[in-house]
PDB file of C-alpha atoms in Angstrom:
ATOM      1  CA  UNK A  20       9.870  74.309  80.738  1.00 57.00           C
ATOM      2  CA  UNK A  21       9.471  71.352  77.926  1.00 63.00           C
ATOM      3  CA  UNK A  22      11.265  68.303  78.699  1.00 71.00           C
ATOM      4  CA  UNK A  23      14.200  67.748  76.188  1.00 69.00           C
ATOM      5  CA  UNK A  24      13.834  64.552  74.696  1.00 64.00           C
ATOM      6  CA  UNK A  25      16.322  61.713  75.244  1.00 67.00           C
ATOM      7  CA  UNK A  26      19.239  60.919  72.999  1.00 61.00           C
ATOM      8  CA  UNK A  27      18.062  57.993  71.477  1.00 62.00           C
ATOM      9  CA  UNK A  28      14.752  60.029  70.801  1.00 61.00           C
ATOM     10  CA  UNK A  29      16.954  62.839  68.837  1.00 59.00           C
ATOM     11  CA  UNK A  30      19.365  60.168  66.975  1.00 58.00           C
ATOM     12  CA  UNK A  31      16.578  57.651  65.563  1.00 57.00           C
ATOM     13  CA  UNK A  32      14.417  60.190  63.612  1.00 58.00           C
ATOM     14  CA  UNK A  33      17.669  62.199  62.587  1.00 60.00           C
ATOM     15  CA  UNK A  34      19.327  61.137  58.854  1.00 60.00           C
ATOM     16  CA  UNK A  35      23.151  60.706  59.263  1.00 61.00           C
ATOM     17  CA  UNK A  36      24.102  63.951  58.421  1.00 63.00           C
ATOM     18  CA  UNK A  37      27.363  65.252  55.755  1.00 66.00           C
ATOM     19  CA  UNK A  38      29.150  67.950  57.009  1.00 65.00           C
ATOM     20  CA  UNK A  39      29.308  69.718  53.562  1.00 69.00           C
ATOM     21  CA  UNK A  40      25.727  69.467  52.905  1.00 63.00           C
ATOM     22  CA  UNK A  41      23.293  71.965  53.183  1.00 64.00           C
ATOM     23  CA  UNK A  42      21.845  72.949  56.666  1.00 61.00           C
ATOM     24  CA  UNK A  43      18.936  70.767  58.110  1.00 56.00           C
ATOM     25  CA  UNK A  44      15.487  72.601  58.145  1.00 60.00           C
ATOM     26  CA  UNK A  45      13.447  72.481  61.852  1.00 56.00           C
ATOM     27  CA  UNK A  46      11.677  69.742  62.197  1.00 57.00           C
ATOM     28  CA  UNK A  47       9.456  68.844  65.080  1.00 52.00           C
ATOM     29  CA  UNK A  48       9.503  66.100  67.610  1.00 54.00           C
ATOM     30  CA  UNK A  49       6.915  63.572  68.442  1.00 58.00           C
ATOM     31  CA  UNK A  50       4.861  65.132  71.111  1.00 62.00           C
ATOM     32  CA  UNK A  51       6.225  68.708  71.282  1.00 59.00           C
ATOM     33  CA  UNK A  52       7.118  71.626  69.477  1.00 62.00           C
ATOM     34  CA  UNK A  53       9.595  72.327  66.660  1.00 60.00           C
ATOM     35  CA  UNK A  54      13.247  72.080  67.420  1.00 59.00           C
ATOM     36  CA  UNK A  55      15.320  74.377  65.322  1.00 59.00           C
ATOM     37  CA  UNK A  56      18.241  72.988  63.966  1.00 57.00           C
ATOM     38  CA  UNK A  57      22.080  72.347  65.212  1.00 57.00           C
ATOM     39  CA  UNK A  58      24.456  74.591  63.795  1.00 62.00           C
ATOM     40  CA  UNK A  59      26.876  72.051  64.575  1.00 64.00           C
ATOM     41  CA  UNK A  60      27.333  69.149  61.563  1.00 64.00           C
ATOM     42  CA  UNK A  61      28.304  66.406  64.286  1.00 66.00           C
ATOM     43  CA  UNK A  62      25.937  65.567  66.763  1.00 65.00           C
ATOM     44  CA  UNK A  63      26.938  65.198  70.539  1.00 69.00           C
ATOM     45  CA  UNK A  64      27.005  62.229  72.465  1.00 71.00           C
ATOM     46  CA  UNK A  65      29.759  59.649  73.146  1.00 72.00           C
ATOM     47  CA  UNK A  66      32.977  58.592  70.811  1.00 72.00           C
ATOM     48  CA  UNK A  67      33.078  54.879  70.083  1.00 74.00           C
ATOM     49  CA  UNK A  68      36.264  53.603  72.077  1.00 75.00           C
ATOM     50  CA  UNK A  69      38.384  50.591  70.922  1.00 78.00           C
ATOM     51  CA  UNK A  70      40.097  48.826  73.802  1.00 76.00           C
ATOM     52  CA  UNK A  71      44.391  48.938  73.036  1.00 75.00           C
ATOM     53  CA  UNK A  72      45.711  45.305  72.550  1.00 73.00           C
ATOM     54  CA  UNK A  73      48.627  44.682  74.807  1.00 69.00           C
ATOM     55  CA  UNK A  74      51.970  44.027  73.186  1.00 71.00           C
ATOM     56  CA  UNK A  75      53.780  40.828  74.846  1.00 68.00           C
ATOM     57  CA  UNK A  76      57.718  41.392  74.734  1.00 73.00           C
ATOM     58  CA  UNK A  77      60.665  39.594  75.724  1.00 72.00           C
ATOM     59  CA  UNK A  78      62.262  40.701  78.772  1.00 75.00           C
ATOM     60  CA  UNK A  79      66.338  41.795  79.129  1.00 67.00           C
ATOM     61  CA  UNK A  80      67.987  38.616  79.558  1.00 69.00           C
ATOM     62  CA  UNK A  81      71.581  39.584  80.942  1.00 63.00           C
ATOM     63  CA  UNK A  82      74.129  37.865  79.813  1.00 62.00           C
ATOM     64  CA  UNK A  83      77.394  39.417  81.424  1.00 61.00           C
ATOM     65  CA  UNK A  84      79.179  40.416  78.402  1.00 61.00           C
ATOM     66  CA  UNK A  85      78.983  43.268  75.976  1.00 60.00           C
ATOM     67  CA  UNK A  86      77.658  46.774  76.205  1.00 63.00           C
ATOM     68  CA  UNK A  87      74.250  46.874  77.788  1.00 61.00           C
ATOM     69  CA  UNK A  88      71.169  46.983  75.271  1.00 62.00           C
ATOM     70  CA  UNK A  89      74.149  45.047  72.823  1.00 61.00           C
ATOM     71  CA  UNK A  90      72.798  42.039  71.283  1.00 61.00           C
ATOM     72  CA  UNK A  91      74.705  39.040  71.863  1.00 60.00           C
ATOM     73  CA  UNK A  92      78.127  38.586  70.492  1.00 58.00           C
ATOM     74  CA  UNK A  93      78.370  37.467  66.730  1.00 57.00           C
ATOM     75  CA  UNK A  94      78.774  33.217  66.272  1.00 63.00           C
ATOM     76  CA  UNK A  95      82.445  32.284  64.756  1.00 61.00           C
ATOM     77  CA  UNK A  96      81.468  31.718  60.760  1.00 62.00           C
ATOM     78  CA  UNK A  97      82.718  29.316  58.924  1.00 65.00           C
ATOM     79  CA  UNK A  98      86.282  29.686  56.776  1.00 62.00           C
ATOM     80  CA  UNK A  99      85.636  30.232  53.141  1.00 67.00           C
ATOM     81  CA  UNK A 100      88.197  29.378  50.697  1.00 68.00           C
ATOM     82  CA  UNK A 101      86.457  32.259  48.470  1.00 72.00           C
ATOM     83  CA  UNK A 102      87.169  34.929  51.357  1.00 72.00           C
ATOM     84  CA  UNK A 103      91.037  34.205  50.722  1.00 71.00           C
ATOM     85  CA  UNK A 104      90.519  34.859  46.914  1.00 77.00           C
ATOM     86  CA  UNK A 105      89.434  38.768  47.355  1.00 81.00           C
ATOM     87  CA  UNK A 106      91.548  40.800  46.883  1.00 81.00           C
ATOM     88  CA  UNK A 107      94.809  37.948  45.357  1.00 87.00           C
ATOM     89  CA  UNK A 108      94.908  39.906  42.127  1.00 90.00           C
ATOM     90  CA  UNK A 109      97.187  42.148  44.458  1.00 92.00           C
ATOM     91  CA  UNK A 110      99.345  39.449  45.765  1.00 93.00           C
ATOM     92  CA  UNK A 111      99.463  38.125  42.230  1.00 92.00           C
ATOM     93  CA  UNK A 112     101.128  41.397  40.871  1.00 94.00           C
ATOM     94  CA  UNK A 113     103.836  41.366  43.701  1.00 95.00           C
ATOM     95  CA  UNK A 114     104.585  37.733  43.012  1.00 95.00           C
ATOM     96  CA  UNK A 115     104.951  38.636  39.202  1.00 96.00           C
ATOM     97  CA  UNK A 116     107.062  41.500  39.937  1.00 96.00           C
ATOM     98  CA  UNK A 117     109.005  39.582  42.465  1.00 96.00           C
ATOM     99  CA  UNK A 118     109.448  36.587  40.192  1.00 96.00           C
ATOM    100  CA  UNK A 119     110.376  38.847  37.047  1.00 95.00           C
ATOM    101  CA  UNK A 120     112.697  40.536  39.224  1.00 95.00           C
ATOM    102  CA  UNK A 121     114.347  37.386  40.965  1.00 94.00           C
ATOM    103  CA  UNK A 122     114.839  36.141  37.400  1.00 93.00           C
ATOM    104  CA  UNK A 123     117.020  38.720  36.421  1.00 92.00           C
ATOM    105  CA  UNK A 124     118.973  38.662  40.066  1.00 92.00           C
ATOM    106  CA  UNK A 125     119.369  34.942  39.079  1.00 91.00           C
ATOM    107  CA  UNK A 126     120.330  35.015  35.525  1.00 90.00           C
ATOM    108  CA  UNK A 127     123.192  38.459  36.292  1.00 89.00           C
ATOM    109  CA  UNK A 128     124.994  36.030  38.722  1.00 85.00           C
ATOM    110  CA  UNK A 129     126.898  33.752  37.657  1.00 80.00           C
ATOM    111  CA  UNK A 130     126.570  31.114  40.057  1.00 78.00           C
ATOM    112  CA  UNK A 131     125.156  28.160  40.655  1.00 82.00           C
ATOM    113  CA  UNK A 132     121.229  28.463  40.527  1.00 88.00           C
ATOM    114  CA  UNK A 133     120.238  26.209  43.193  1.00 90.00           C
ATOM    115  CA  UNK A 134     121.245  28.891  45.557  1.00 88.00           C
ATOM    116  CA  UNK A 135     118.723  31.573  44.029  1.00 90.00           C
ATOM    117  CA  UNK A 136     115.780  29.159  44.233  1.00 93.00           C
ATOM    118  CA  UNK A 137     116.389  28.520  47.919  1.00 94.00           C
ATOM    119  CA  UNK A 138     116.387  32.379  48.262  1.00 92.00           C
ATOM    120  CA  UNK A 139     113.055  32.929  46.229  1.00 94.00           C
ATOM    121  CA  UNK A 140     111.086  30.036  47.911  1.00 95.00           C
ATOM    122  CA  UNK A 141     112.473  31.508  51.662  1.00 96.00           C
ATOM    123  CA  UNK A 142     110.744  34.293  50.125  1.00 95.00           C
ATOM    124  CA  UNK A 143     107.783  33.067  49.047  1.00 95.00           C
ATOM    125  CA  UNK A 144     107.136  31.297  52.404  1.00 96.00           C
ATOM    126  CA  UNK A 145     107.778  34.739  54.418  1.00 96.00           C
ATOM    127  CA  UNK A 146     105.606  35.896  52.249  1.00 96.00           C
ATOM    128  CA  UNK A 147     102.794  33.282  53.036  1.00 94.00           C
ATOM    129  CA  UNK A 148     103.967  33.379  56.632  1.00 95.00           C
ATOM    130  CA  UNK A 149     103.281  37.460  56.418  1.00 95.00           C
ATOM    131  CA  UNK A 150     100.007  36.425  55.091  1.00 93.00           C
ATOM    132  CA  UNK A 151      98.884  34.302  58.158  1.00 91.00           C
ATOM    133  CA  UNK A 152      99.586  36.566  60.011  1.00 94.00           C
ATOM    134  CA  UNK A 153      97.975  39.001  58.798  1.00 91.00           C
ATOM    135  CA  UNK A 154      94.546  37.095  58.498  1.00 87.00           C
ATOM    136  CA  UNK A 155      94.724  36.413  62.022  1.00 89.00           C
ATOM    137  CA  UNK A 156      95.571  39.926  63.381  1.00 88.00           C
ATOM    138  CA  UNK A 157      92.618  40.722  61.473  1.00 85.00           C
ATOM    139  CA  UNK A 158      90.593  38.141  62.880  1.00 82.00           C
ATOM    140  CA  UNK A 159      91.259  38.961  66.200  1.00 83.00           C
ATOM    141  CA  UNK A 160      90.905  42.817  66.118  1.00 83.00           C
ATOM    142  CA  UNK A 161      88.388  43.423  63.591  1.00 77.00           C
ATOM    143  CA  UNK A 162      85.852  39.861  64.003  1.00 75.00           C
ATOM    144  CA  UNK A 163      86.407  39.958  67.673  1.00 76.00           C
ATOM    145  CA  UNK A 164      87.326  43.310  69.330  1.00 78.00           C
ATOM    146  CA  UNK A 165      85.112  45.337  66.914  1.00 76.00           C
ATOM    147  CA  UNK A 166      82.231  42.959  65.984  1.00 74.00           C
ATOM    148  CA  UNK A 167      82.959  43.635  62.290  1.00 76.00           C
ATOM    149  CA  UNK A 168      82.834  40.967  59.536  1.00 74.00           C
ATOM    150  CA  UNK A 169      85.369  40.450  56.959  1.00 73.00           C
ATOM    151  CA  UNK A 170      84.181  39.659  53.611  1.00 74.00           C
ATOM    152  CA  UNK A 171      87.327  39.005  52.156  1.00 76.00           C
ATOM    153  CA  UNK A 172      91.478  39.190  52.208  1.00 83.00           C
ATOM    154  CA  UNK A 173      91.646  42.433  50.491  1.00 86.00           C
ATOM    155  CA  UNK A 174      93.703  43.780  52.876  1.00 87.00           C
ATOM    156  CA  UNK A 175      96.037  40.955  53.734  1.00 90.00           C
ATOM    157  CA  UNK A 176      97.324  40.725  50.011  1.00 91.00           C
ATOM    158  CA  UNK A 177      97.880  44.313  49.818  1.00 93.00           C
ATOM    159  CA  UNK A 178     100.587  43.712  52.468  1.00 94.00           C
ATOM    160  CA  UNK A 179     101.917  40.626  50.836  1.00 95.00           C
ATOM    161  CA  UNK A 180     102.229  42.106  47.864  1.00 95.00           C
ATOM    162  CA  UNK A 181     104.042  45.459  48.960  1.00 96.00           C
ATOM    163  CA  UNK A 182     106.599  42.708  50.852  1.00 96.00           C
ATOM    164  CA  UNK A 183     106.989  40.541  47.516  1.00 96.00           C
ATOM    165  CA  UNK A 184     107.987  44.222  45.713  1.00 96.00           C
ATOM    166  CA  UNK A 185     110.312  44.989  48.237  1.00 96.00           C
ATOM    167  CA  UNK A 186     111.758  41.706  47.778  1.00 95.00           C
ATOM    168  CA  UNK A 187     111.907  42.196  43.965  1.00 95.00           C
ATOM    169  CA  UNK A 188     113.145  45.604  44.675  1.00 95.00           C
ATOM    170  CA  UNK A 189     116.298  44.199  46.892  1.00 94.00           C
ATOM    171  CA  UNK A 190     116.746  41.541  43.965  1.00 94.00           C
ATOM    172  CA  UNK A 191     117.268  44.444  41.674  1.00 93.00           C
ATOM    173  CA  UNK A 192     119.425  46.471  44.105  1.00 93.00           C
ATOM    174  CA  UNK A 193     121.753  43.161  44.060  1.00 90.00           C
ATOM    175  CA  UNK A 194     121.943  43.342  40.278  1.00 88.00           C
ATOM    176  CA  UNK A 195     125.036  45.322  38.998  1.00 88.00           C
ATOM    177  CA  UNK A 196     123.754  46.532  35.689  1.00 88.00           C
ATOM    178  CA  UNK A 197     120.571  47.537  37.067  1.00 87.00           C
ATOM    179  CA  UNK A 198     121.913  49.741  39.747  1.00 88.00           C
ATOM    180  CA  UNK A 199     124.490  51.238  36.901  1.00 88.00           C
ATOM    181  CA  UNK A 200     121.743  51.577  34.722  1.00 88.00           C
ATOM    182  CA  UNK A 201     119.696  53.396  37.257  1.00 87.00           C
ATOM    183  CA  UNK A 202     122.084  56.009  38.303  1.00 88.00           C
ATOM    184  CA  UNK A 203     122.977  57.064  34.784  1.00 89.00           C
ATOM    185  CA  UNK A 204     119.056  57.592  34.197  1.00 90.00           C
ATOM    186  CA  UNK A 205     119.000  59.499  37.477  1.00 89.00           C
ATOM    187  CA  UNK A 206     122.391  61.559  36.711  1.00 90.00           C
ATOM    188  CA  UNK A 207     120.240  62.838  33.554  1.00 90.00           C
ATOM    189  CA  UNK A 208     118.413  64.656  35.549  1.00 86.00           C
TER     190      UNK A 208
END
């Protein structure tokens, strides 16, 4: 039996060869007879093996609060006077209905005024008091128990303003013509 010849033998006189082309023809070997061809396009032998690179990563550094896999809890920002201005073109309507409304309250009695502006600026500071307190209800249950942050006082003015309507609403519910003039519109009906 004819020795084979040795890889290197096979590889060196062998053109690289395209797996679409057309199929080698025998050829012969130094020293021996021909070897008919491979039907196989690839030639045998050993794949070319690149060593992984090892990925360095932080370990898990407990920190005792939180879920675990959370990431730490979010820093306190800082106050924005812009945050407080999203969202006042709701407070802004209830004060102008509240104010419009006061007015008439004040101008159907016929009193003393001094007495109505003490009762609209009590009003006004409830209504900056509701405010307050509303911002910080919100700080504390949305920043802090839910990890969210606010972007503005949308919601905060929304509830001032449905209190300043309510107080224009009670100014109006004082006001003898308006309450005669709404119960002959509703007796229309």
């Amino acid at each position: 039996m004819p020795e084979q010849p040795q890889w290197s033998e096979r590889t060196l006189d062998m053109p690289p060869q395209d797996p679409w082309a057309e199929p080698p023809t025998a050829q012969s070997v130094p020293d021996g007879p021909p070897v008919p061809p491979d039907p196989s396009p690839f030639s045998r032998g050993r794949a070319s093996v690149t060593p992984k690179t090892a990925r360095f990563t932080a370990e898990h550094e407990p920190t005792g609060v939180g879920w675990p896999g959370a990431g730490a809890p979010p820093q306190p920002r800082e106050f924005s006077w812009r945050e407080l201005r999203r969202g006042g073109e709701w407070t802004t309507a209830g004060l102008l209905f509240a104010f419009v409304c006061w007015g008439i309250w004040a101008i159907s009695t016929d009193g003393d005024l001094t007495t109505a502006v003490i009762v609209f600026v009590c009003s006004l500071l409830v209504a900056g008091g509701l405010f307050a307190l509303c911002r910080l209800i919100g700080r504390q249950v949305l920043e802090k128990q839910f990890g969210r942050v606010r972007r503005g006082a949308r919601g905060s003015h929304v509830v001032t303003a449905i209190f300043l309507i309510g107080v224009g609403v009670a100014h109006l519910r004082q006001t003898g013509w308006v309450v005669d003039a709404y119960n002959w519109v509703v007796g229309l009906f």
